[in-house]
JSON list of C-alpha atoms and ligand atoms in Angstrom, two decimals:
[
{"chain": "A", "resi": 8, "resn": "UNK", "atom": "CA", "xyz": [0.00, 0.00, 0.00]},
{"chain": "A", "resi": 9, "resn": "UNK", "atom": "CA", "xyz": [1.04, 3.44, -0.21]},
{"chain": "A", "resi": 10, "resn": "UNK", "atom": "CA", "xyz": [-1.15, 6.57, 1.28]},
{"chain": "A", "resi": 11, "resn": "UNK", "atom": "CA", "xyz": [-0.08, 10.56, 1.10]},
{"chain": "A", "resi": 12, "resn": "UNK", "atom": "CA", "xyz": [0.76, 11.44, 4.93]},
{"chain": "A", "resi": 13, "resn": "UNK", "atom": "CA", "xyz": [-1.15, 14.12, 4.24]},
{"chain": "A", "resi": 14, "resn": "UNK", "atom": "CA", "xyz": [-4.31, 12.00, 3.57]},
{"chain": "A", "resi": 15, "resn": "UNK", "atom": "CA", "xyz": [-6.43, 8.96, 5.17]},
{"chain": "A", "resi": 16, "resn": "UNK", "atom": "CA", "xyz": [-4.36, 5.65, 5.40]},
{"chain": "A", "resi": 17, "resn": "UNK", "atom": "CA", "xyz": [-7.43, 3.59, 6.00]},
{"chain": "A", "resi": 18, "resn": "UNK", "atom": "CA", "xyz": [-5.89, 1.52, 8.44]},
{"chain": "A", "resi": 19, "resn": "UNK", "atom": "CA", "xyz": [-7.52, 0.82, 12.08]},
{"chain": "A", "resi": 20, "resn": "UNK", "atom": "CA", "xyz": [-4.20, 2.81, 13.15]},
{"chain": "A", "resi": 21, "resn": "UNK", "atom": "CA", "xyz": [-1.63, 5.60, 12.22]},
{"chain": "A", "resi": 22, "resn": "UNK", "atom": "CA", "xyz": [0.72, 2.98, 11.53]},
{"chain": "A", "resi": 23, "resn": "UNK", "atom": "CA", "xyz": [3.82, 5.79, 11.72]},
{"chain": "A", "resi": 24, "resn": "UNK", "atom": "CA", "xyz": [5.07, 4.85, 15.05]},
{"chain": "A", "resi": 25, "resn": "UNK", "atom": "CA", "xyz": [4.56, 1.23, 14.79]},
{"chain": "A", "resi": 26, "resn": "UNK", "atom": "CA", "xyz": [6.86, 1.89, 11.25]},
{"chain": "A", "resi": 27, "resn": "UNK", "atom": "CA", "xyz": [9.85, 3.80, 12.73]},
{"chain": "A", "resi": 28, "resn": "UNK", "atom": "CA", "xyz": [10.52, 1.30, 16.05]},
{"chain": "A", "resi": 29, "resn": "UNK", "atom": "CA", "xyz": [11.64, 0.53, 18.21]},
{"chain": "A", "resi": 30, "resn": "UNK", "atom": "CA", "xyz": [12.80, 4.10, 19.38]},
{"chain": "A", "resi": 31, "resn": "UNK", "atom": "CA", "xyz": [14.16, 4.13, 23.04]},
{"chain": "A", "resi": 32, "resn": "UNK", "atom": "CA", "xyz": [12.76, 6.57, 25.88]},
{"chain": "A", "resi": 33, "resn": "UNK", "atom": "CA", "xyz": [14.14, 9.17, 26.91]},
{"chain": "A", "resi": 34, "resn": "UNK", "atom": "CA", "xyz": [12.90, 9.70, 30.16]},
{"chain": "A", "resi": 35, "resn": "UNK", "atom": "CA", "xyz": [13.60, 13.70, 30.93]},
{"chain": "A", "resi": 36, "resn": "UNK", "atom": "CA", "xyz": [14.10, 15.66, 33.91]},
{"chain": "A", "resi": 37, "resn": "UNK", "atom": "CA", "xyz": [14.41, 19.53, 34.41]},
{"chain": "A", "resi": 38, "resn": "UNK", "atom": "CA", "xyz": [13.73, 21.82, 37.44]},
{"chain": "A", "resi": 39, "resn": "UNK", "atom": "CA", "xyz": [11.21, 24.27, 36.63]},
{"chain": "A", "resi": 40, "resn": "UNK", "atom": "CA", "xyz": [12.19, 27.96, 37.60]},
{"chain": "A", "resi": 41, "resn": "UNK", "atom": "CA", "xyz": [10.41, 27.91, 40.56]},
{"chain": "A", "resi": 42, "resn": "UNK", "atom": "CA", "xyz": [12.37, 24.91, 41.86]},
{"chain": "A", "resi": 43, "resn": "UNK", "atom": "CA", "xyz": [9.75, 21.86, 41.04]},
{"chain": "A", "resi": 44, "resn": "UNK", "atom": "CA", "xyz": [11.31, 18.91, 39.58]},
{"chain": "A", "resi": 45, "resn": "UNK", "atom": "CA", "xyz": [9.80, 17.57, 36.33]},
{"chain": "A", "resi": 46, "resn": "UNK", "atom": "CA", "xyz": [10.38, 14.17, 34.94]},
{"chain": "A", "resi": 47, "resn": "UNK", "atom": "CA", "xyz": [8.42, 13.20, 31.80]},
{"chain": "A", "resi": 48, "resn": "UNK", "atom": "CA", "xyz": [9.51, 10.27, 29.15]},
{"chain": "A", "resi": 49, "resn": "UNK", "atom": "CA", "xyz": [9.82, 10.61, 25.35]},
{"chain": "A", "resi": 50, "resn": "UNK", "atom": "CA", "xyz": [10.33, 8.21, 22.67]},
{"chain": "A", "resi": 51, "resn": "UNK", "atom": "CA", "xyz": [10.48, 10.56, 19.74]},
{"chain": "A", "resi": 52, "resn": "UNK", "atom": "CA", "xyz": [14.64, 10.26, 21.04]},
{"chain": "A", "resi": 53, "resn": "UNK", "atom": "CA", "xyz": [17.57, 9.84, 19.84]},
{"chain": "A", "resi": 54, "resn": "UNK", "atom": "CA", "xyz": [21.27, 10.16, 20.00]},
{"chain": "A", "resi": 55, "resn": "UNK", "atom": "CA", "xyz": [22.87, 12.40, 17.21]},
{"chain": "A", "resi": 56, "resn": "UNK", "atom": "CA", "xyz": [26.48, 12.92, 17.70]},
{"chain": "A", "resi": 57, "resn": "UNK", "atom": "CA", "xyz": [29.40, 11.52, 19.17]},
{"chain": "A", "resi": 58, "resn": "UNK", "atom": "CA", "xyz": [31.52, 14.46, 19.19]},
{"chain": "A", "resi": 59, "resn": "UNK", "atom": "CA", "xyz": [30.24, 15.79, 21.20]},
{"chain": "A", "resi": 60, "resn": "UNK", "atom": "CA", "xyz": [27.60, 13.51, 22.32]},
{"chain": "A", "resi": 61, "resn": "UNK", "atom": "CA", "xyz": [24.14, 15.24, 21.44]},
{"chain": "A", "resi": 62, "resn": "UNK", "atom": "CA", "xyz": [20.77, 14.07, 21.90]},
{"chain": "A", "resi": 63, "resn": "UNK", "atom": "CA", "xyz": [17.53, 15.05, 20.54]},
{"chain": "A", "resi": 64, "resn": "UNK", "atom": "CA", "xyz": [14.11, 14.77, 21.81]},
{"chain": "A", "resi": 65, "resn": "UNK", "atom": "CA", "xyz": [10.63, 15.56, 20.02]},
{"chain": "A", "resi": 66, "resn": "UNK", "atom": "CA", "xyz": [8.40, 17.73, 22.90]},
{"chain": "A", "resi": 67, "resn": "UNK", "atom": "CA", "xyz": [5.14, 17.47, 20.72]},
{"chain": "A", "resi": 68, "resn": "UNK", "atom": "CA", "xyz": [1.39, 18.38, 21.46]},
{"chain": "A", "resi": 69, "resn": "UNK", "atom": "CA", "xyz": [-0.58, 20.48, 23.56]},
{"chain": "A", "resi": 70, "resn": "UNK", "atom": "CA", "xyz": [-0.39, 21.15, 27.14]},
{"chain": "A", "resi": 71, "resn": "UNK", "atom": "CA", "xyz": [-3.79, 20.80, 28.44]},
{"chain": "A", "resi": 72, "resn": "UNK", "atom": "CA", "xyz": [-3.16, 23.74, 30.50]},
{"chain": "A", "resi": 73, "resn": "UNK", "atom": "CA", "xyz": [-2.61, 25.55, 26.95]},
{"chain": "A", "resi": 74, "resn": "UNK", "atom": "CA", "xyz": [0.92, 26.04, 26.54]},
{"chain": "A", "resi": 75, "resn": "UNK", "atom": "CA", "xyz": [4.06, 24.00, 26.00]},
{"chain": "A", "resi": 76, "resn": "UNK", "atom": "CA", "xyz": [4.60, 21.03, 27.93]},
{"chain": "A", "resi": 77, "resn": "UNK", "atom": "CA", "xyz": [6.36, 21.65, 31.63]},
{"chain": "A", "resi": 78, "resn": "UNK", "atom": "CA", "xyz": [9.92, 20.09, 29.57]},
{"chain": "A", "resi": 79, "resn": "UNK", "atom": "CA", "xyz": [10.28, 22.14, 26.83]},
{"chain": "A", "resi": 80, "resn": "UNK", "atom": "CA", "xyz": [9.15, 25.19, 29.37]},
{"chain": "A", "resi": 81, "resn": "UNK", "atom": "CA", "xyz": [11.94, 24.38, 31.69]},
{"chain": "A", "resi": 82, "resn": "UNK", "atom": "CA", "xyz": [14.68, 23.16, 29.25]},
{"chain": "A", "resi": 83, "resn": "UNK", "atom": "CA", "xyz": [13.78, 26.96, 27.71]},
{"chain": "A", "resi": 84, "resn": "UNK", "atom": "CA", "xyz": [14.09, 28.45, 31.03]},
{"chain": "A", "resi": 85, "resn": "UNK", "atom": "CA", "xyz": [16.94, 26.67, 32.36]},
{"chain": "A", "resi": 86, "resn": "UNK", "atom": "CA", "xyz": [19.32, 25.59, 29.33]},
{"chain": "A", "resi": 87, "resn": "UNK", "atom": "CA", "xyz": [19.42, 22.14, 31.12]},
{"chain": "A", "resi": 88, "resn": "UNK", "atom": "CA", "xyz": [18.36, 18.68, 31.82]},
{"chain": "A", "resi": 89, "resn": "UNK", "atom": "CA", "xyz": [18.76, 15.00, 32.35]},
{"chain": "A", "resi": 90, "resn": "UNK", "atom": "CA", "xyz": [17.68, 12.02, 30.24]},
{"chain": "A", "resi": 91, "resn": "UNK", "atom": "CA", "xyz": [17.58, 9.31, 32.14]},
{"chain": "A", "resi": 92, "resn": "UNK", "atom": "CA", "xyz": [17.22, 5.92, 30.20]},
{"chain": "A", "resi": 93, "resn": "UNK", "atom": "CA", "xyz": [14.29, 3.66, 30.84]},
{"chain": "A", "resi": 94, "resn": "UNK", "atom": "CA", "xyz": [15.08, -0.33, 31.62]},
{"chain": "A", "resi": 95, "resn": "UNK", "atom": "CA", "xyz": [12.64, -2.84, 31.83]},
{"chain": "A", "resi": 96, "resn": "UNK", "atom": "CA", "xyz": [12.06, -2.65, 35.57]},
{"chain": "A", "resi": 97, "resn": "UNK", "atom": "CA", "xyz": [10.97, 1.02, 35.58]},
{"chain": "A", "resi": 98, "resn": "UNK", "atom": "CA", "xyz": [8.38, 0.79, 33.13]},
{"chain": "A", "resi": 99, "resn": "UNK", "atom": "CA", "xyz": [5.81, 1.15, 35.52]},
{"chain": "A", "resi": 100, "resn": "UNK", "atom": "CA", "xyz": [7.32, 4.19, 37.06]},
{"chain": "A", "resi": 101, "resn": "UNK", "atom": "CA", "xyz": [8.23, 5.23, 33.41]},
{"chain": "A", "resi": 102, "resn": "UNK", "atom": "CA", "xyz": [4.04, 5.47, 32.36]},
{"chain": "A", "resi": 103, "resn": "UNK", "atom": "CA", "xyz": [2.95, 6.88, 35.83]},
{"chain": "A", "resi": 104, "resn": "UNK", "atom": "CA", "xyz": [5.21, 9.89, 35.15]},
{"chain": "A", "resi": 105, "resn": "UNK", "atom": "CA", "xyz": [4.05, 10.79, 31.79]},
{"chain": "A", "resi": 106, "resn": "UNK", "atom": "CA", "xyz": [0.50, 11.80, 33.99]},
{"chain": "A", "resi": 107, "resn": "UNK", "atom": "CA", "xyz": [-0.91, 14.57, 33.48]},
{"chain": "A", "resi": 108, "resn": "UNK", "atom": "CA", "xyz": [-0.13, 16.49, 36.95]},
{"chain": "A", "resi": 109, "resn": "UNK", "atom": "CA", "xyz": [-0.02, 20.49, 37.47]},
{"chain": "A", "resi": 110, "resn": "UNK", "atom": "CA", "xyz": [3.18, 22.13, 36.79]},
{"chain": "A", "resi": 111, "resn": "UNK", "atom": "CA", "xyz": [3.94, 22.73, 40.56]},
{"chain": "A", "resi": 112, "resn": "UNK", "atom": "CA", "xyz": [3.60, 19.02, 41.45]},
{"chain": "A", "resi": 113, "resn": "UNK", "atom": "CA", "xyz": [6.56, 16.94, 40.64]},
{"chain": "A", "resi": 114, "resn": "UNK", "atom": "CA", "xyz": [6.52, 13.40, 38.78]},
{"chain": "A", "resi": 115, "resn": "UNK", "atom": "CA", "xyz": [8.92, 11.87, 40.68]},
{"chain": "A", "resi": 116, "resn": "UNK", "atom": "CA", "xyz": [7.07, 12.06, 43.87]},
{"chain": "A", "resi": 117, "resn": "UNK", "atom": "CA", "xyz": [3.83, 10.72, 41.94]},
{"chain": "A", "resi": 118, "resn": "UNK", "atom": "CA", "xyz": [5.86, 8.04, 40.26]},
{"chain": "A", "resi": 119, "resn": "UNK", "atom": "CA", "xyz": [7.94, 7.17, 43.45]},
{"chain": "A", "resi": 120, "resn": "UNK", "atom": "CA", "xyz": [10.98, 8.02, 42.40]},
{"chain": "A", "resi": 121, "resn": "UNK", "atom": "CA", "xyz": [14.05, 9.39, 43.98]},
{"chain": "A", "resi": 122, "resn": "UNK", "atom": "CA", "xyz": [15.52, 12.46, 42.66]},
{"chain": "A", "resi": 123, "resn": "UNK", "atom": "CA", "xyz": [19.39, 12.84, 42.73]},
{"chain": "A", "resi": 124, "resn": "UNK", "atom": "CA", "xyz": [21.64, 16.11, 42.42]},
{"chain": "A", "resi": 125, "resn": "UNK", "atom": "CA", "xyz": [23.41, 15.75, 39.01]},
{"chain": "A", "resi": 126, "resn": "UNK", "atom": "CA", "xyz": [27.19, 16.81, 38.85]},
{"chain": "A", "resi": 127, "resn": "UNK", "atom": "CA", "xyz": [27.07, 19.48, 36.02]},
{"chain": "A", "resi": 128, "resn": "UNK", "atom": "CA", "xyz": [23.91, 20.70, 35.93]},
{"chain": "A", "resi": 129, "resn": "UNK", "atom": "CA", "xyz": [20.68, 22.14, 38.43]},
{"chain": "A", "resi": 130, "resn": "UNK", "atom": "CA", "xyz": [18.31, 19.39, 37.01]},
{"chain": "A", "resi": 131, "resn": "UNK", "atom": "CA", "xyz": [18.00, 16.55, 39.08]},
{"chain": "A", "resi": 132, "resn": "UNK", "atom": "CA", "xyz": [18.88, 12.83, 37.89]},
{"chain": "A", "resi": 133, "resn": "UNK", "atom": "CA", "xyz": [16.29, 9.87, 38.37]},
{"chain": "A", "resi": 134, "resn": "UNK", "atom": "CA", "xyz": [18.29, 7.85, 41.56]},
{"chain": "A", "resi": 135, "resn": "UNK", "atom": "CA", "xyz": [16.31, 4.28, 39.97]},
{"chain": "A", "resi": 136, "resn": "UNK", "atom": "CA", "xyz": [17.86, 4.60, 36.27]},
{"chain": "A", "resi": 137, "resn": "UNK", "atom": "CA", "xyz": [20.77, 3.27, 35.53]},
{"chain": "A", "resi": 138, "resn": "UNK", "atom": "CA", "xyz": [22.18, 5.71, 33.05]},
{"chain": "A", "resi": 139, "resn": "UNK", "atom": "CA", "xyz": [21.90, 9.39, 33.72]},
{"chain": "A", "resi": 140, "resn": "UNK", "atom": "CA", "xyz": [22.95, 11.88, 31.00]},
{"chain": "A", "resi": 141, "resn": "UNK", "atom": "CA", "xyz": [23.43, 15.36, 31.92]},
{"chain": "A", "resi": 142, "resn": "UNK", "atom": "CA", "xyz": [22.51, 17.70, 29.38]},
{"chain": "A", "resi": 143, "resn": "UNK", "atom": "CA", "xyz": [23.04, 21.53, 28.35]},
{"chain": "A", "resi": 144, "resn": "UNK", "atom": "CA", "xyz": [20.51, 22.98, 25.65]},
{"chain": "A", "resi": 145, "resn": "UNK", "atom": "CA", "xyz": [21.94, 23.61, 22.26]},
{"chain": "A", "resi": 146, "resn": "UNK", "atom": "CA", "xyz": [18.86, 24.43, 20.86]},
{"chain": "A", "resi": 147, "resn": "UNK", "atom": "CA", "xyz": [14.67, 24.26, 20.49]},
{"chain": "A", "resi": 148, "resn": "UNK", "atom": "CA", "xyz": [13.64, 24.16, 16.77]},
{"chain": "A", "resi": 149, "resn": "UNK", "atom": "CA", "xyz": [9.89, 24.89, 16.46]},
{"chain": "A", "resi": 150, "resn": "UNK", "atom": "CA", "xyz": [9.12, 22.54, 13.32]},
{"chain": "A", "resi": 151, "resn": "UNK", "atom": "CA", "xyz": [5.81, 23.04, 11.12]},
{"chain": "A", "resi": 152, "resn": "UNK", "atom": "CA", "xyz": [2.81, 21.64, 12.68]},
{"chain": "A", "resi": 153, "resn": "UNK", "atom": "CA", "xyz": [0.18, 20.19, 10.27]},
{"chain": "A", "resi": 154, "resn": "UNK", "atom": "CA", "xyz": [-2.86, 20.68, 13.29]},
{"chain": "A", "resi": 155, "resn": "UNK", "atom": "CA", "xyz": [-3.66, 23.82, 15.27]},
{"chain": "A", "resi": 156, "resn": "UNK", "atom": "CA", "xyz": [-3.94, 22.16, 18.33]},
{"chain": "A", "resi": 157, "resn": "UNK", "atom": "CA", "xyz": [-0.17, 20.74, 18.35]},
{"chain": "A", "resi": 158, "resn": "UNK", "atom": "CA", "xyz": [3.20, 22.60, 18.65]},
{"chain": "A", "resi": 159, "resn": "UNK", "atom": "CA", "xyz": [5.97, 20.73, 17.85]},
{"chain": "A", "resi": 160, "resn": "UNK", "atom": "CA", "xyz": [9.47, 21.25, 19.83]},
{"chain": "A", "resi": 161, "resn": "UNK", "atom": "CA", "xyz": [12.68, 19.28, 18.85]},
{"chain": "A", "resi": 162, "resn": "UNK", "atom": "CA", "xyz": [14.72, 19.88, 21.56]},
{"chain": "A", "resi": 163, "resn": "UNK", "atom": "CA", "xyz": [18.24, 19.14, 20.96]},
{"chain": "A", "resi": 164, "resn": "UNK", "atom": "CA", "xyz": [21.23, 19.11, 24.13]},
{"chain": "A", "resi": 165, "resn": "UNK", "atom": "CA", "xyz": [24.83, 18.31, 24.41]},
{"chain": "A", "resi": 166, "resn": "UNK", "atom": "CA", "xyz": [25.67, 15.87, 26.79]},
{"chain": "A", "resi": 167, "resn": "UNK", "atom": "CA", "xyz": [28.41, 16.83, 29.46]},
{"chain": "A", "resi": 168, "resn": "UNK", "atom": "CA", "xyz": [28.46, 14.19, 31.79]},
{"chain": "A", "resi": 169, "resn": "UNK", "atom": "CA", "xyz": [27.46, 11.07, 32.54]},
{"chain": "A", "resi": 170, "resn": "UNK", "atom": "CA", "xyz": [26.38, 8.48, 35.40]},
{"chain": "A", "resi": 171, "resn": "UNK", "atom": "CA", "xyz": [26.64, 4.90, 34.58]},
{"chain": "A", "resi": 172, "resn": "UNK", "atom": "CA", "xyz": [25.30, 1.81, 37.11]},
{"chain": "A", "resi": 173, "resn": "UNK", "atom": "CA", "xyz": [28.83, -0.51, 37.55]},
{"chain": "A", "resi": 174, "resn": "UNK", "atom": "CA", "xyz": [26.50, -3.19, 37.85]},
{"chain": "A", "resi": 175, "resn": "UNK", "atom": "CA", "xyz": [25.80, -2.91, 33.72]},
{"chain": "A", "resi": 176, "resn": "UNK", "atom": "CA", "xyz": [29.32, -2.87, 33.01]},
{"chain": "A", "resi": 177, "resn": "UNK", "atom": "CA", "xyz": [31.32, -5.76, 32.24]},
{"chain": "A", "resi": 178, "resn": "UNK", "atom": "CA", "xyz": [34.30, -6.16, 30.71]},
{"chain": "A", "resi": 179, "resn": "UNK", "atom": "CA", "xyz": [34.60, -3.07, 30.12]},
{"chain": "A", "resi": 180, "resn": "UNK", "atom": "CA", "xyz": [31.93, -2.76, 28.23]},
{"chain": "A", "resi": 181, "resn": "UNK", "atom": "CA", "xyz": [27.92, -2.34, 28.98]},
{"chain": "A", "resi": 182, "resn": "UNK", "atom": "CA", "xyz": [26.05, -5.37, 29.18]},
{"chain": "A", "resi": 183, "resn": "UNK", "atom": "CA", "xyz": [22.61, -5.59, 27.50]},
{"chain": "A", "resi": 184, "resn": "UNK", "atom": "CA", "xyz": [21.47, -8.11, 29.19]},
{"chain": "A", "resi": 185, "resn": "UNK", "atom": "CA", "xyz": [21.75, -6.81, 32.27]},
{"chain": "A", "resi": 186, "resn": "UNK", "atom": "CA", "xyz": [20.43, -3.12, 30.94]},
{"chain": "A", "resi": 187, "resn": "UNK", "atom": "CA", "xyz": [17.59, -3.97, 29.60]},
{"chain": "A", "resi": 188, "resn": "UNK", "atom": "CA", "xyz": [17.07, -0.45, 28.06]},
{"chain": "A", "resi": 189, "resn": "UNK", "atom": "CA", "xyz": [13.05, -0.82, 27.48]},
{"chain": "A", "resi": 190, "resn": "UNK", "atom": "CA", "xyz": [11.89, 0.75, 23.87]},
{"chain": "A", "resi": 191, "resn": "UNK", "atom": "CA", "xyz": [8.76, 2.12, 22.28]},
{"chain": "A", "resi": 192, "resn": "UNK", "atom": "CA", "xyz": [6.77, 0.54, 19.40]},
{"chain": "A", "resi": 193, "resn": "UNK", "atom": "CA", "xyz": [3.51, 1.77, 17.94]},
{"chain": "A", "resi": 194, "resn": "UNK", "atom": "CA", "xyz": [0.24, 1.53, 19.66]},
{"chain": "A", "resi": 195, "resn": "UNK", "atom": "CA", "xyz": [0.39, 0.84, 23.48]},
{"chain": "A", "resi": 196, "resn": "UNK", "atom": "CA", "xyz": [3.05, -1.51, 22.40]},
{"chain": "A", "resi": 197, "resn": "UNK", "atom": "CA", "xyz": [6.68, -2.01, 24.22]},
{"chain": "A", "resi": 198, "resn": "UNK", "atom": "CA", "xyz": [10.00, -4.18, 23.67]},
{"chain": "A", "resi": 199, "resn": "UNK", "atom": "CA", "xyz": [12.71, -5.13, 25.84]},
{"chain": "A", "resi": 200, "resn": "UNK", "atom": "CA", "xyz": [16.33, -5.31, 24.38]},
{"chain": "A", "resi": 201, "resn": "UNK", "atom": "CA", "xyz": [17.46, -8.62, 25.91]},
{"chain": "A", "resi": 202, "resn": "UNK", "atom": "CA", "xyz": [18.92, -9.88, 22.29]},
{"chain": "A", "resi": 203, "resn": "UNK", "atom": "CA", "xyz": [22.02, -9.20, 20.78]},
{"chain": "A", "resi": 204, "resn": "UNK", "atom": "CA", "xyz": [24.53, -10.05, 17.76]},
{"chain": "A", "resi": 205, "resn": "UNK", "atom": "CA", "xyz": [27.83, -8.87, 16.75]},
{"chain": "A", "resi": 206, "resn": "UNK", "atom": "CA", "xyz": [28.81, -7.75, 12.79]},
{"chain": "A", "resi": 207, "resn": "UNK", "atom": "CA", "xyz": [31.59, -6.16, 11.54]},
{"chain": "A", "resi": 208, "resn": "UNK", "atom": "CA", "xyz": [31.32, -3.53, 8.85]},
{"chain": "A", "resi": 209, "resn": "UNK", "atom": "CA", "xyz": [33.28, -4.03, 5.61]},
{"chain": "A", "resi": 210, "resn": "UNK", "atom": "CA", "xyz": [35.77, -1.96, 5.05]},
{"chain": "B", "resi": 326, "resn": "FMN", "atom": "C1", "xyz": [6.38, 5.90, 26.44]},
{"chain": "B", "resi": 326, "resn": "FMN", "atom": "C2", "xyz": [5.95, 7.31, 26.24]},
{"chain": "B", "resi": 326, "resn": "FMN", "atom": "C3", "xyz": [6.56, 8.07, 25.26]},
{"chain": "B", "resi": 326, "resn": "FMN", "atom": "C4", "xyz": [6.19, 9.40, 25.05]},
{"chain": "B", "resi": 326, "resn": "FMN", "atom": "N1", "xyz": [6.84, 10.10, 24.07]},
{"chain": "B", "resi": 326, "resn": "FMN", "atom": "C5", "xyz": [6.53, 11.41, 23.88]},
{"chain": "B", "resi": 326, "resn": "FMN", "atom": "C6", "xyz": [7.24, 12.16, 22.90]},
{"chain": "B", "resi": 326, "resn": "FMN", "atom": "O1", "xyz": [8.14, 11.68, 22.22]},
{"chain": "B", "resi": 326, "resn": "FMN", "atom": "N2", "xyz": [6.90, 13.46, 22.75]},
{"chain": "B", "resi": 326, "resn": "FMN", "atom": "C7", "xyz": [5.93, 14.06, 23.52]},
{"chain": "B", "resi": 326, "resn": "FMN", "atom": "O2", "xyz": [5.69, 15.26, 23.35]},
{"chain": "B", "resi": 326, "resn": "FMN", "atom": "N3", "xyz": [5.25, 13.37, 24.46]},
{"chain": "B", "resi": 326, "resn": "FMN", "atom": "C8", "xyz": [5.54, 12.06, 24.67]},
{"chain": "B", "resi": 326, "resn": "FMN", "atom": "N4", "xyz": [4.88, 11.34, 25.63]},
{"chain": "B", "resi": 326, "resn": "FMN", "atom": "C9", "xyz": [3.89, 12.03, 26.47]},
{"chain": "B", "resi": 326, "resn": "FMN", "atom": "C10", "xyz": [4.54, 12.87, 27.58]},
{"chain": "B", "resi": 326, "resn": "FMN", "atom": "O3", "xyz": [5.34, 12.05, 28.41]},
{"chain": "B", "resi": 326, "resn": "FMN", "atom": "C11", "xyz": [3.42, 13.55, 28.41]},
{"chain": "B", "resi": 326, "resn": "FMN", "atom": "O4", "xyz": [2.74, 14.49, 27.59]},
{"chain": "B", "resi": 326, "resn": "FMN", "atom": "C12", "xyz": [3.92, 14.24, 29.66]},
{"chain": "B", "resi": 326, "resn": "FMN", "atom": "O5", "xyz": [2.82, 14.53, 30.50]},
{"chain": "B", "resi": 326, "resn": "FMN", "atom": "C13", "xyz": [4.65, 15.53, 29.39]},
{"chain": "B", "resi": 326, "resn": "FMN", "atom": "O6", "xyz": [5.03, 16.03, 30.64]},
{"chain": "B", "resi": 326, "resn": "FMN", "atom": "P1", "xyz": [5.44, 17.53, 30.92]},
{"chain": "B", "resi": 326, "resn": "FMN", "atom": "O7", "xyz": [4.24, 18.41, 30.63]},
{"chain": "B", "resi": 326, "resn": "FMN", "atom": "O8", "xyz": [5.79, 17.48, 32.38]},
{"chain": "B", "resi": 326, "resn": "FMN", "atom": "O9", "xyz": [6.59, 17.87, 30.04]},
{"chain": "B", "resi": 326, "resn": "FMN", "atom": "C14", "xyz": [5.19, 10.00, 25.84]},
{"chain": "B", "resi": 326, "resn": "FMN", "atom": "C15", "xyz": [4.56, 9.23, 26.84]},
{"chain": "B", "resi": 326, "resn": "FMN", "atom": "C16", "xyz": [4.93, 7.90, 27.03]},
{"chain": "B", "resi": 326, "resn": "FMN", "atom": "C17", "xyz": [4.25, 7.08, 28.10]}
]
């Protein structure tokens, strides 16, 4: 089949997230400038660079109070945050902190989480995840919406430090099957990465 994206697909679905999977979470915190902690996952995420590491995140959609959501308002405010990656064991804490809760309340109490100081930057790191990446803001791109209702943010941030759990490093090296990094698929669907294989690119 083919369909215009701009036109019905006649499916029982939008298929486009089921399509481009399985993205990983990025599971975002930020201090809001009157001190409340925010924490709020994302799965339109990705990595970008190396050098330096940068990582992108899409901060989509309305904010039922009527304005952008309580992220991109505080990664605007600040110039900071923390992603915090998602593993299998925190996906219940993972959905109960993408509730909709007044900007003064804070997820992480909601979700039961513990917040941490990070090293580099005001935002506080998720204490339960065993990857923290602190981030500075490089930039928010406003991209074209297609629907009044929806502003789309990509919000893009260079990494400057990072917090990694020894107990997913072996070797030397991180260990997938004890990560467990959880990742988004279309619908209300999940995976867990618990299977791996090695190639090595031609020359
Ligand atoms: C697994 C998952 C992935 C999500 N991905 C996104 C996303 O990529 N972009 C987005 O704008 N909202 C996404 N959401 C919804 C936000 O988490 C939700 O709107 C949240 O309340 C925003 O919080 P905030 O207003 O504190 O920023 C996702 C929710 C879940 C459960």
């Amino acid at each position: 089949m083919f369909y215009r994206a701009d036109q019905p697909h006649g499916l029982k679905h939008n298929p486009f997230k089921a399509l481009v999977s399985p993205r990983p979470i990025g599971w975002v915190s930020t201090l809001g400038s009157d001190g409340t902690m925010n924490l709020a996952p994302f799965s339109y995420f990705n990595a970008i660079t190396d050098f330096p590491p940068t990582v992108l995140f899409g901060c989509n959609g309305p904010h039922p109070e009527g304005d952008i959501k309580d992220t991109a308002a505080n990664v605007r405010d600040t110039g900071e945050f923390v992603v915090n990656m998602v593993t299998a064991e925190l996906k219940d804490q993972m959905n109960a902190s993408s509730a909709h809760v007044g900007r003064t309340v804070s997820e992480f109490e909601k979700a039961g989480l513990t917040p941490l100081p990070s090293e580099l930057v005001a935002a506080p790191r998720v204490k339960e995840s065993p990857v923290n990446l602190e981030c500075r803001l490089v930039q928010i791109i406003q991209l074209r919406s297609s629907s009044p209702k929806i502003v789309n943010n990509m919000v893009i941030g260079e990494v400057v430090g990072i917090h990694i759990d020894e107990r997913i490093i072996k070797d030397g090296m991180i260990d997938m099957s004890v990560y467990r990094p959880l990742a988004r698929l279309g619908y209300m669907d999940y995976t867990i990465v618990e299977e791996t294989f090695s190639m090595d690119r031609p020359d």
